[in-house]
PDB file of C-alpha atoms in Angstrom:
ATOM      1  CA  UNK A 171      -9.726  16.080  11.981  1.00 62.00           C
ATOM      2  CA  UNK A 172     -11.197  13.872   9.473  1.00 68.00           C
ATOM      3  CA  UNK A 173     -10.673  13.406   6.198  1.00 52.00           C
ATOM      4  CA  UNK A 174     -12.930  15.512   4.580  1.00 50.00           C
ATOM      5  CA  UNK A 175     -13.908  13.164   1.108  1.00 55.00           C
ATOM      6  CA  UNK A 176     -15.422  16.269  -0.603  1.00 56.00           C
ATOM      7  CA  UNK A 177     -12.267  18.728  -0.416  1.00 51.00           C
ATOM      8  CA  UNK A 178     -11.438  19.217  -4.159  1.00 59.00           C
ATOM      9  CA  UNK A 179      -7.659  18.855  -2.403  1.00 58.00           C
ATOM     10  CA  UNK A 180      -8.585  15.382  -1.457  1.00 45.00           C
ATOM     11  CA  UNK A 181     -10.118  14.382  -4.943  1.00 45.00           C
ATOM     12  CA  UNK A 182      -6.723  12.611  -6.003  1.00 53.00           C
ATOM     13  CA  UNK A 183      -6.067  10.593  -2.752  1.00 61.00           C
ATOM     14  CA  UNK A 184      -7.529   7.342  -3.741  1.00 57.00           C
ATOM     15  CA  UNK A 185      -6.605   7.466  -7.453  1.00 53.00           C
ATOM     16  CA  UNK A 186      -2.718   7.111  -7.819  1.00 71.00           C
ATOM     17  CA  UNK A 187      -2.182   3.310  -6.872  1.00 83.00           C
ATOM     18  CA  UNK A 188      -2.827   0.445  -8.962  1.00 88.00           C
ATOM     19  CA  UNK A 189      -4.062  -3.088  -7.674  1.00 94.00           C
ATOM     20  CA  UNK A 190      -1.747  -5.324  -6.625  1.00 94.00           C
ATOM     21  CA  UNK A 191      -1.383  -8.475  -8.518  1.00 96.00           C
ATOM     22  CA  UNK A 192      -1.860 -10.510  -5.534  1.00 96.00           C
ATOM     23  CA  UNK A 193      -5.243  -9.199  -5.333  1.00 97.00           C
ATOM     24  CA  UNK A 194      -5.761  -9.683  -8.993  1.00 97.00           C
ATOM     25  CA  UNK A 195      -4.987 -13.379  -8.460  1.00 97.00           C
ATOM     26  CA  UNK A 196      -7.317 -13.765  -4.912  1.00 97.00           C
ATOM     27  CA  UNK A 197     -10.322 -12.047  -6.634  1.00 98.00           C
ATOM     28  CA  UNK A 198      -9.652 -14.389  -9.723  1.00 97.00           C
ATOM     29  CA  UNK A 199      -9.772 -17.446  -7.364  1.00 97.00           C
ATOM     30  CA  UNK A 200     -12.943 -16.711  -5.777  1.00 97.00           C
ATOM     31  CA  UNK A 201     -15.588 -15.682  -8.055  1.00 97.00           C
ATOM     32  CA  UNK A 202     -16.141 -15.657 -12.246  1.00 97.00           C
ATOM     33  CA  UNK A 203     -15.549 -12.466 -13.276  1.00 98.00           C
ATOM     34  CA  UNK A 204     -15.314 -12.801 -17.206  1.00 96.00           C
ATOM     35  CA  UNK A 205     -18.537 -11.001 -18.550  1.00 95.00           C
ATOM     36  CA  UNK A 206     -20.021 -10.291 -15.533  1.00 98.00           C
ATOM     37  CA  UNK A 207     -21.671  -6.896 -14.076  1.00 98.00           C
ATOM     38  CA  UNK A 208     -19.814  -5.447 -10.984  1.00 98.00           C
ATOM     39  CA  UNK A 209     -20.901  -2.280  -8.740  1.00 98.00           C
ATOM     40  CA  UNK A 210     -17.701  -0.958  -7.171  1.00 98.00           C
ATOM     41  CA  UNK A 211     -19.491   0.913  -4.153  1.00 98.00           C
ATOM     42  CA  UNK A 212     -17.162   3.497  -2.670  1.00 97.00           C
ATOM     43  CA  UNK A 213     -15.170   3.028  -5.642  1.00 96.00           C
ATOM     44  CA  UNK A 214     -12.848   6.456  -5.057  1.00 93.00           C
ATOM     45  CA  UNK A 215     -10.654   7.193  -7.235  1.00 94.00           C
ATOM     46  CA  UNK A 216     -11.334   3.766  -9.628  1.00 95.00           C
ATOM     47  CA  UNK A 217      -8.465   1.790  -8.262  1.00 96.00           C
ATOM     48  CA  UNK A 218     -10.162  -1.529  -7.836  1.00 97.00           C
ATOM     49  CA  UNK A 219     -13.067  -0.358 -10.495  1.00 98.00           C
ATOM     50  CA  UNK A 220     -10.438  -0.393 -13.168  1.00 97.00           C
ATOM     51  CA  UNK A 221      -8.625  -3.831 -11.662  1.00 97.00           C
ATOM     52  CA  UNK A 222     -12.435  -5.413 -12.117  1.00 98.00           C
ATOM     53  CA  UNK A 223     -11.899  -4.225 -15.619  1.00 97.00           C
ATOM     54  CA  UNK A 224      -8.779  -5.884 -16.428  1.00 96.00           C
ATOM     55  CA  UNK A 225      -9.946  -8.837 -15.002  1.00 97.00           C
ATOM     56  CA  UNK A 226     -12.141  -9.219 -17.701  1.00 97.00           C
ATOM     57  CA  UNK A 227     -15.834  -8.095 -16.246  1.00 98.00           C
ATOM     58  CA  UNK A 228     -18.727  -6.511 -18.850  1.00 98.00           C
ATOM     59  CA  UNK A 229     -19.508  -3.721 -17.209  1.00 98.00           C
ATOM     60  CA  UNK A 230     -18.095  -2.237 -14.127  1.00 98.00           C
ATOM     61  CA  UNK A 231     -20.267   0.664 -12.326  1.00 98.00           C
ATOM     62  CA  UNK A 232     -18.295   2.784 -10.099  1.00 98.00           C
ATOM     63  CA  UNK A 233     -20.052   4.469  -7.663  1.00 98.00           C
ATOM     64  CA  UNK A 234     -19.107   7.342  -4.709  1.00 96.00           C
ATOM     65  CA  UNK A 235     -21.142  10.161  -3.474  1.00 93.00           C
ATOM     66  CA  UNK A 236     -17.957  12.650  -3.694  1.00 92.00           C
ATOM     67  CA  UNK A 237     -18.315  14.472  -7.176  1.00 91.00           C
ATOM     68  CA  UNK A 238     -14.690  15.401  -7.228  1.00 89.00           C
ATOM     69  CA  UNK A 239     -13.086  12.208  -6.404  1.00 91.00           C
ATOM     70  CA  UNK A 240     -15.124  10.862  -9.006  1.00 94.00           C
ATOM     71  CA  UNK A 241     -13.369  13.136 -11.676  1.00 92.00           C
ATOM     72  CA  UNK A 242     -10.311  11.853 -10.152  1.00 91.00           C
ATOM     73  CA  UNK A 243     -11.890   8.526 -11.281  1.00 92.00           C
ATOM     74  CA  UNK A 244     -13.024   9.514 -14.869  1.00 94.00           C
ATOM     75  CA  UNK A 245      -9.852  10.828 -15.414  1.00 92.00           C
ATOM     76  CA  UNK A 246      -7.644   8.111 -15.149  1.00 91.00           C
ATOM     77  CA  UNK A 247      -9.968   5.665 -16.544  1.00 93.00           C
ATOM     78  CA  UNK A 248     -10.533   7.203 -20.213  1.00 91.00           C
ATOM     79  CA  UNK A 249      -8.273   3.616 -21.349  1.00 92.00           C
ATOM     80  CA  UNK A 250     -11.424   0.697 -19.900  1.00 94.00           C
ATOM     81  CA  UNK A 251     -14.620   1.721 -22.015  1.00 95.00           C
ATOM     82  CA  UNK A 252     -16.713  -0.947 -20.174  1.00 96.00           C
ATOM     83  CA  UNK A 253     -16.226   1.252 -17.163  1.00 97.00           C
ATOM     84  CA  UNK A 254     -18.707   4.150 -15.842  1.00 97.00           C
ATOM     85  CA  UNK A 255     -19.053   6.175 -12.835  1.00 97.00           C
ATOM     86  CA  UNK A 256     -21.854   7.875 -11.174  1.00 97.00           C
ATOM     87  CA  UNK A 257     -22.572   9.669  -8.199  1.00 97.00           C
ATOM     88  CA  UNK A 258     -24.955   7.737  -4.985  1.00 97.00           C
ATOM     89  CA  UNK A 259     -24.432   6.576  -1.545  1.00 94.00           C
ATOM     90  CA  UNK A 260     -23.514   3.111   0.016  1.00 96.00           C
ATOM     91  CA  UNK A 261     -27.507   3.292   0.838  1.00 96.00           C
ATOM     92  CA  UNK A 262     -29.308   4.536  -2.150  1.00 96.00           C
ATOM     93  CA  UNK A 263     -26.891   3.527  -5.374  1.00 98.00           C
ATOM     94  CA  UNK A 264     -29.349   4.365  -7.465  1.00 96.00           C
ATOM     95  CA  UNK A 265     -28.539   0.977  -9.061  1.00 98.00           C
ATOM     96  CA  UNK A 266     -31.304  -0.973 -11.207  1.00 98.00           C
ATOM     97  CA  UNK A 267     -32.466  -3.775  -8.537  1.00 98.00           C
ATOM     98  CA  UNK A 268     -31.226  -7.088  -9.624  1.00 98.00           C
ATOM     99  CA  UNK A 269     -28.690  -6.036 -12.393  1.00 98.00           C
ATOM    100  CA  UNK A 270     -25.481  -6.916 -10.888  1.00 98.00           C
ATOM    101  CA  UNK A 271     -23.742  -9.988 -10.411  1.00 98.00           C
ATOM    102  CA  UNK A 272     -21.076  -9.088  -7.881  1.00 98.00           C
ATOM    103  CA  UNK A 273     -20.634  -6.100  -5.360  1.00 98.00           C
ATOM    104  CA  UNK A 274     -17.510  -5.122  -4.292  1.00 98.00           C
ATOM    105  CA  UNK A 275     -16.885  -2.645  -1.547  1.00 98.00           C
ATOM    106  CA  UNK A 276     -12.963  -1.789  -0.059  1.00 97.00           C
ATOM    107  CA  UNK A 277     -12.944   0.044   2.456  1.00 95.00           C
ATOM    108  CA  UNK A 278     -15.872   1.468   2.715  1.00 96.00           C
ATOM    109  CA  UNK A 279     -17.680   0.241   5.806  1.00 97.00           C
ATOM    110  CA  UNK A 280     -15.642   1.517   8.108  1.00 95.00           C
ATOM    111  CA  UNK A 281     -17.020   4.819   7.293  1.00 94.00           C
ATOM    112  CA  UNK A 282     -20.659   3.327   7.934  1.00 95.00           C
ATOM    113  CA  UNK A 283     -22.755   3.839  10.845  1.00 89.00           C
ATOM    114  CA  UNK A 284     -25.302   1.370   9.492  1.00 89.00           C
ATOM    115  CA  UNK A 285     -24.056  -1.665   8.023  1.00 96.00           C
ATOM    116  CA  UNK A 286     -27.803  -2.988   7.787  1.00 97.00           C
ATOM    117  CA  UNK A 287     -29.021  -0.130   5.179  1.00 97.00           C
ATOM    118  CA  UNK A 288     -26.232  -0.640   3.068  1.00 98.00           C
ATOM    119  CA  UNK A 289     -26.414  -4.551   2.831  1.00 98.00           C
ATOM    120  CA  UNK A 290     -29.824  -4.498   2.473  1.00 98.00           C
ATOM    121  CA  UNK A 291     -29.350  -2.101  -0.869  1.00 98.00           C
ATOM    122  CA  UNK A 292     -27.057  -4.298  -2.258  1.00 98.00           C
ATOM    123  CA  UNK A 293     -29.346  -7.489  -1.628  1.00 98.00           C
ATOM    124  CA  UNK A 294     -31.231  -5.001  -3.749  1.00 98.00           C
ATOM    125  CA  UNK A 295     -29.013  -4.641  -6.289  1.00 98.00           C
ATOM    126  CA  UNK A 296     -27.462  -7.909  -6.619  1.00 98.00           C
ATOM    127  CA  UNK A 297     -28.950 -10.803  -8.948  1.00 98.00           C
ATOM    128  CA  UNK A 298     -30.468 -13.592  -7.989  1.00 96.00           C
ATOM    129  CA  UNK A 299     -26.942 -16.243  -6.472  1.00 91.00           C
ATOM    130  CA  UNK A 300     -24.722 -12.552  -7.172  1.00 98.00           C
ATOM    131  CA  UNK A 301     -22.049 -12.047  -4.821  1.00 98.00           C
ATOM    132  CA  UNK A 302     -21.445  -9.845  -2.129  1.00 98.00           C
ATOM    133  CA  UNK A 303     -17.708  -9.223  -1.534  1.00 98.00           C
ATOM    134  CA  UNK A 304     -16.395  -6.926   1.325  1.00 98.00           C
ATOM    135  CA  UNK A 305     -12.563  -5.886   2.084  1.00 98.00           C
ATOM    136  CA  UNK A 306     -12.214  -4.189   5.250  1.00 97.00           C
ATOM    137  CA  UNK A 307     -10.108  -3.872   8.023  1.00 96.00           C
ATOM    138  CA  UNK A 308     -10.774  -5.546  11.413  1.00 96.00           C
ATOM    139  CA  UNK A 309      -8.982  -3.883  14.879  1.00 93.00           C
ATOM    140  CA  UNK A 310      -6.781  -7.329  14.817  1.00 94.00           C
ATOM    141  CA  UNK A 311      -5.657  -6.442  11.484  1.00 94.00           C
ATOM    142  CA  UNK A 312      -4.682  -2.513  12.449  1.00 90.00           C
ATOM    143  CA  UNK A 313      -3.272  -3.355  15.665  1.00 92.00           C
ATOM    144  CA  UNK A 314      -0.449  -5.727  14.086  1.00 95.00           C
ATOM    145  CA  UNK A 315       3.245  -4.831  14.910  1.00 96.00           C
ATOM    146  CA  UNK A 316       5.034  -2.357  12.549  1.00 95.00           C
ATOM    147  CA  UNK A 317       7.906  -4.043  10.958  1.00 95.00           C
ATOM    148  CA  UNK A 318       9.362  -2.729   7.528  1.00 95.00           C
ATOM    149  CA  UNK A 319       6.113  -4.169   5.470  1.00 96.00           C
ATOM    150  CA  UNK A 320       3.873  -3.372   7.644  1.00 96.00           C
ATOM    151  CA  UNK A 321       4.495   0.336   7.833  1.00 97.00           C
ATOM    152  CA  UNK A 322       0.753   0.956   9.317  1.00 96.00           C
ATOM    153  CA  UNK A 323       1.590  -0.396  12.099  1.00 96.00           C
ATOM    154  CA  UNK A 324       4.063   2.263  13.283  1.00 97.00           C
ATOM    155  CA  UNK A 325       1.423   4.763  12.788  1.00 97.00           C
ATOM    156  CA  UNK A 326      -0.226   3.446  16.247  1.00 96.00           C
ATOM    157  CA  UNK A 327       2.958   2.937  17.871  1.00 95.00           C
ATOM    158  CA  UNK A 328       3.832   6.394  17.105  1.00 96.00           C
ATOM    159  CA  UNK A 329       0.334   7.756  18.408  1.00 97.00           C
ATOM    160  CA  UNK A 330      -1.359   5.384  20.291  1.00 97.00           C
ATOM    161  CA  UNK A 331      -4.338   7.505  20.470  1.00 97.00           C
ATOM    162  CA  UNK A 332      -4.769   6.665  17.276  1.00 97.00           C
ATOM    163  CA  UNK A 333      -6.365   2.868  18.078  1.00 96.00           C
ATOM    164  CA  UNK A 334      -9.412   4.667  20.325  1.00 95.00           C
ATOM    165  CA  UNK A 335     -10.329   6.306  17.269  1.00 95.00           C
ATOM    166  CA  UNK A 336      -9.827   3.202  15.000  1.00 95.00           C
ATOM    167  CA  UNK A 337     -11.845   1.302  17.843  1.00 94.00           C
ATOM    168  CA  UNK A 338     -14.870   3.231  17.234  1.00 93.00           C
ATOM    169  CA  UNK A 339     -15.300   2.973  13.748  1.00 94.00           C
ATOM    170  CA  UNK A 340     -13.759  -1.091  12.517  1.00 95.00           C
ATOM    171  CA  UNK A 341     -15.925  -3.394  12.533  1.00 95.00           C
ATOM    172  CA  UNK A 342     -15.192  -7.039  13.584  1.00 94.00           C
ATOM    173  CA  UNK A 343     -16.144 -10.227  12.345  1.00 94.00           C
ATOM    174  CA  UNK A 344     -18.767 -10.946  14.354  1.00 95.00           C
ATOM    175  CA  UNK A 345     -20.774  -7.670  13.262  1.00 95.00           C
ATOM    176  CA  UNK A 346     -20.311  -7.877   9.087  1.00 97.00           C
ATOM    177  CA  UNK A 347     -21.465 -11.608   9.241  1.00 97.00           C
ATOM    178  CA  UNK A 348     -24.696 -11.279  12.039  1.00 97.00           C
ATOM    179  CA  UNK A 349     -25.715  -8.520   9.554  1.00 98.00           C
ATOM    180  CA  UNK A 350     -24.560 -10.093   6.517  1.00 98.00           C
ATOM    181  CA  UNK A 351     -27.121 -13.090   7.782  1.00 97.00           C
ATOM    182  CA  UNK A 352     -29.932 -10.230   8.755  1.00 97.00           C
ATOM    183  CA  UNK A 353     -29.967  -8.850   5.717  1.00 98.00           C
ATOM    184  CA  UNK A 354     -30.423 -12.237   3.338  1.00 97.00           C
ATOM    185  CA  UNK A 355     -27.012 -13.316   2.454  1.00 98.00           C
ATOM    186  CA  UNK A 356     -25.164 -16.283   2.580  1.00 98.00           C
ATOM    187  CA  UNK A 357     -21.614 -16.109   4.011  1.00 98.00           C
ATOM    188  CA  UNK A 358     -18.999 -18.168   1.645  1.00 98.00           C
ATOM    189  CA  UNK A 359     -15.908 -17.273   3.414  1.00 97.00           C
ATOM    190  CA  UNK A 360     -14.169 -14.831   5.415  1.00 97.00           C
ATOM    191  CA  UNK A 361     -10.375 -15.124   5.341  1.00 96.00           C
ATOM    192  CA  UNK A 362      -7.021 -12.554   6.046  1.00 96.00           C
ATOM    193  CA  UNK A 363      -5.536 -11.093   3.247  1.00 96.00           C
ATOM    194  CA  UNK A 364      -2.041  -9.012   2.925  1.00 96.00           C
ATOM    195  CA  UNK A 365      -1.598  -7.071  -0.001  1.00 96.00           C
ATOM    196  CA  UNK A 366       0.969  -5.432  -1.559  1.00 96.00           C
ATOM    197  CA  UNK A 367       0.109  -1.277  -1.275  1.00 95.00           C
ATOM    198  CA  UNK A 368       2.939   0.300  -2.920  1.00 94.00           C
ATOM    199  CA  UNK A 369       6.628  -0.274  -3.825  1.00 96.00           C
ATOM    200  CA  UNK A 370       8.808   2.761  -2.964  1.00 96.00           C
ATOM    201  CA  UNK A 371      12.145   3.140  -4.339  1.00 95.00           C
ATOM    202  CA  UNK A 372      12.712   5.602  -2.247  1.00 94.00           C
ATOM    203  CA  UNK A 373      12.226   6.734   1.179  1.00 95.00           C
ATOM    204  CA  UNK A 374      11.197  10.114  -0.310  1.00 95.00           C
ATOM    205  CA  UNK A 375       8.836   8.500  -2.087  1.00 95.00           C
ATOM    206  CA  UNK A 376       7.125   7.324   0.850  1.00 96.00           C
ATOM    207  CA  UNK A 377       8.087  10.634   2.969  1.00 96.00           C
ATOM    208  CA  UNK A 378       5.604  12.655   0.117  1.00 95.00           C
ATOM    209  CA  UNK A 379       2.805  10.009   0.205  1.00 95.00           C
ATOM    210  CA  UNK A 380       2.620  10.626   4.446  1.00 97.00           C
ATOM    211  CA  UNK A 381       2.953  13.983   3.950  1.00 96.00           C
ATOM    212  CA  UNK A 382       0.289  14.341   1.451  1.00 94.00           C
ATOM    213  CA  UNK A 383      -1.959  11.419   3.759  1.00 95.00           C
ATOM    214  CA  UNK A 384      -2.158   9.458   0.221  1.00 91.00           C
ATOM    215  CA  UNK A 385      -4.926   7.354   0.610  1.00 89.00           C
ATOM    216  CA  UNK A 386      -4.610   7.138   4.116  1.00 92.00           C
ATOM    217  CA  UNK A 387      -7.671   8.450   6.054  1.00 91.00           C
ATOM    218  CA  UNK A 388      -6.704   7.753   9.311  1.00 95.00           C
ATOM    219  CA  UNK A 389      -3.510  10.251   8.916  1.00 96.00           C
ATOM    220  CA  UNK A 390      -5.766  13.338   8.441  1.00 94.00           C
ATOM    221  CA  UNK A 391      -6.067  12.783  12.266  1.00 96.00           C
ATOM    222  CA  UNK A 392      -2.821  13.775  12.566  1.00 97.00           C
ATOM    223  CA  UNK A 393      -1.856  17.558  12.400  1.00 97.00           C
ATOM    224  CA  UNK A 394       1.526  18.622  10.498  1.00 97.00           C
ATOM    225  CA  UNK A 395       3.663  18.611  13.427  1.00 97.00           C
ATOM    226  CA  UNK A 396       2.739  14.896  13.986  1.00 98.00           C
ATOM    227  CA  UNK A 397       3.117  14.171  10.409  1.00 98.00           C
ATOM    228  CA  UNK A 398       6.935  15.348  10.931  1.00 98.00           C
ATOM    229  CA  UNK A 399       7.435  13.512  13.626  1.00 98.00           C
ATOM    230  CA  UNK A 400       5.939  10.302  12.072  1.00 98.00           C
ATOM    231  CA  UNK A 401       7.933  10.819   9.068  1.00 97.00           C
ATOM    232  CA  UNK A 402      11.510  10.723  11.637  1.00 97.00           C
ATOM    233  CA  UNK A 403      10.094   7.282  13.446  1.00 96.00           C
ATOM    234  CA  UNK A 404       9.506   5.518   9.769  1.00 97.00           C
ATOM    235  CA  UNK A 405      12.623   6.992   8.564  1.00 96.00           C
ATOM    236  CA  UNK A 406      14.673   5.513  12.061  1.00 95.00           C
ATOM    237  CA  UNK A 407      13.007   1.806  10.825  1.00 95.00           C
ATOM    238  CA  UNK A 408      13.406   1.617   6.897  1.00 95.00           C
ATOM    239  CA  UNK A 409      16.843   3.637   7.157  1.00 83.00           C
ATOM    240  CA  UNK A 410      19.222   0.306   5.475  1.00 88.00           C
ATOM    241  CA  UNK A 411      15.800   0.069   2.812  1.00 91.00           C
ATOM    242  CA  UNK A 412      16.628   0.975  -0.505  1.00 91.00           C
ATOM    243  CA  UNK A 413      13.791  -0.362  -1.705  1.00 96.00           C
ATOM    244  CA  UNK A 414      10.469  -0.045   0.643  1.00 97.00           C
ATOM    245  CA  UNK A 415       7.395  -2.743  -0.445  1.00 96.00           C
ATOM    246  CA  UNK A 416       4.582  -2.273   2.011  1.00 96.00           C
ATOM    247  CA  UNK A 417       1.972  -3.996   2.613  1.00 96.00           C
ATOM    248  CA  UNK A 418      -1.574  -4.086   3.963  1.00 95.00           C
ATOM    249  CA  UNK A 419      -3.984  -6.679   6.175  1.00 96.00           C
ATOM    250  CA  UNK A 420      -7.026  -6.794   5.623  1.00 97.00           C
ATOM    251  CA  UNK A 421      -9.792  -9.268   6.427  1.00 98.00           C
ATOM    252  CA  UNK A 422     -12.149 -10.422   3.257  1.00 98.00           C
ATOM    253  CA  UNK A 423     -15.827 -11.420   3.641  1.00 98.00           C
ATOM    254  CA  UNK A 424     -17.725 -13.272  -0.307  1.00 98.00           C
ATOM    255  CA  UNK A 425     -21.504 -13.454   0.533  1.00 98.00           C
ATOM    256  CA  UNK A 426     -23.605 -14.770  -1.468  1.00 98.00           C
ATOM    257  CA  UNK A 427     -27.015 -13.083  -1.863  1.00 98.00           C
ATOM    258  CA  UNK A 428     -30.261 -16.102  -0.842  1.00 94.00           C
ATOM    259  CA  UNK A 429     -33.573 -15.502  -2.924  1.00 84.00           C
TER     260      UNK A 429
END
């Protein structure tokens, strides 16, 4: 069944990883960031809230409408005192309108049935010329072989069922930038991105992240029995790895918002 994002067992899921530097370098080569106001909308656990942080931005806002993911989020952030979290939804932020200069959502629209209401808030939001920035993944990007980076792709190959179920609910290219247009923004670029997830140095490692579904909502699909067997087919492909780097496609839209 689905991930359920208000399960105090799930408030942890999207807090354990840290940004990987490659993304630290894209996001760097894109837009200013130095003293600038971000909104991290569906910000989890504050991964990517705290990488705005280190990247040098005033103020980052965190926002999710789960309460206890975002204590997962206050709790590992008590180190970036330009950062703050609140509760509100990818629709109604609650957000000041025109008091922040970029927007940032990963991985959130996937979970949207209305990509309109949510753009349109962060036109809202956003200042005059802010930026709109949205990392997502497309159906290209999930249905990519599995090879020993690209672990997500044996997920599918495992359970093929899984790709109906990712078909109803990715959006494609076409979609983000027809409403990105709609709802008053200007699309900069849209561009692939891989990025490192997480370096295992052990296959246990990554055996208790699956079998926890760390950060991976699509795996709460899966029941425990499938989980065991998914563990055996990753285990059959990464068995000569003594050190496992995986890695994750994604596709990146920068908007900017038009007066």
């Amino acid at each position: 069944m689905p991930i359920n994002f208000h399960d105090e067992k799930n408030k942890s899921t999207y807090a354990t990883r840290n940004a990987a530097q490659e993304w630290l370098d894209f996001i760097s080569q894109q837009v200013t960031v130095n003293n600038k106001t971000i909104a991290d909308i569906g910000c989890g656990g504050g991964i990517y809230s705290r990488a705005w942080a280190s990247l040098g931005a005033k103020q980052v806002i965190g926002i999710d409408f789960s309460e206890h993911i975002l204590k997962a989020a206050i709790d590992k952030s008590n180190n970036y005192p330009q950062l703050t979290f609140q509760k509100g939804d990818a629709e109604k932020t609650g957000l000041v309108t025109s008091s922040i200069d970029i927007v940032f959502e990963r991985a959130l629209i996937h979970h949207l049935t209305d990509y309109e209401s949510n753009f349109k808030e962060i036109h809202r939001i956003l200042t005059d010329d802010g930026y709109f920035i949205i990392q997502d993944r497309t159906l290209e990007n999930i249905t990519l072989p599995g090879n020993q980076r690209h672990l997500r792709g044996f997920f599918f190959e495992c359970f093929p069922w899984l790709i109906d179920i990712e078909a109803k609910r990715r959006p494609t290219q076409k979609q983000v930038e027809d409403t990105l247009e709609k709802s008053g923004f200007k699309l900069v670029s849209s561009q692939n991105f891989c990025e490192t997830r997480q370096v295992y140095h052990s296959f246990n490692a990554l055996e208790k992240d699956i079998q926890e579904r760390t950060g991976r909502s699509i795996l709460h699909e899966l029941n425990d029995d499938d989980i065991a067997l998914l563990i055996k087919t990753l285990k059959l492909h990464l068995a000569d790895q003594t050190t496992i780097l995986e890695q994750d496609y994604w596709n990146i839209w920068i908007a900017k918002k038009l007066p």
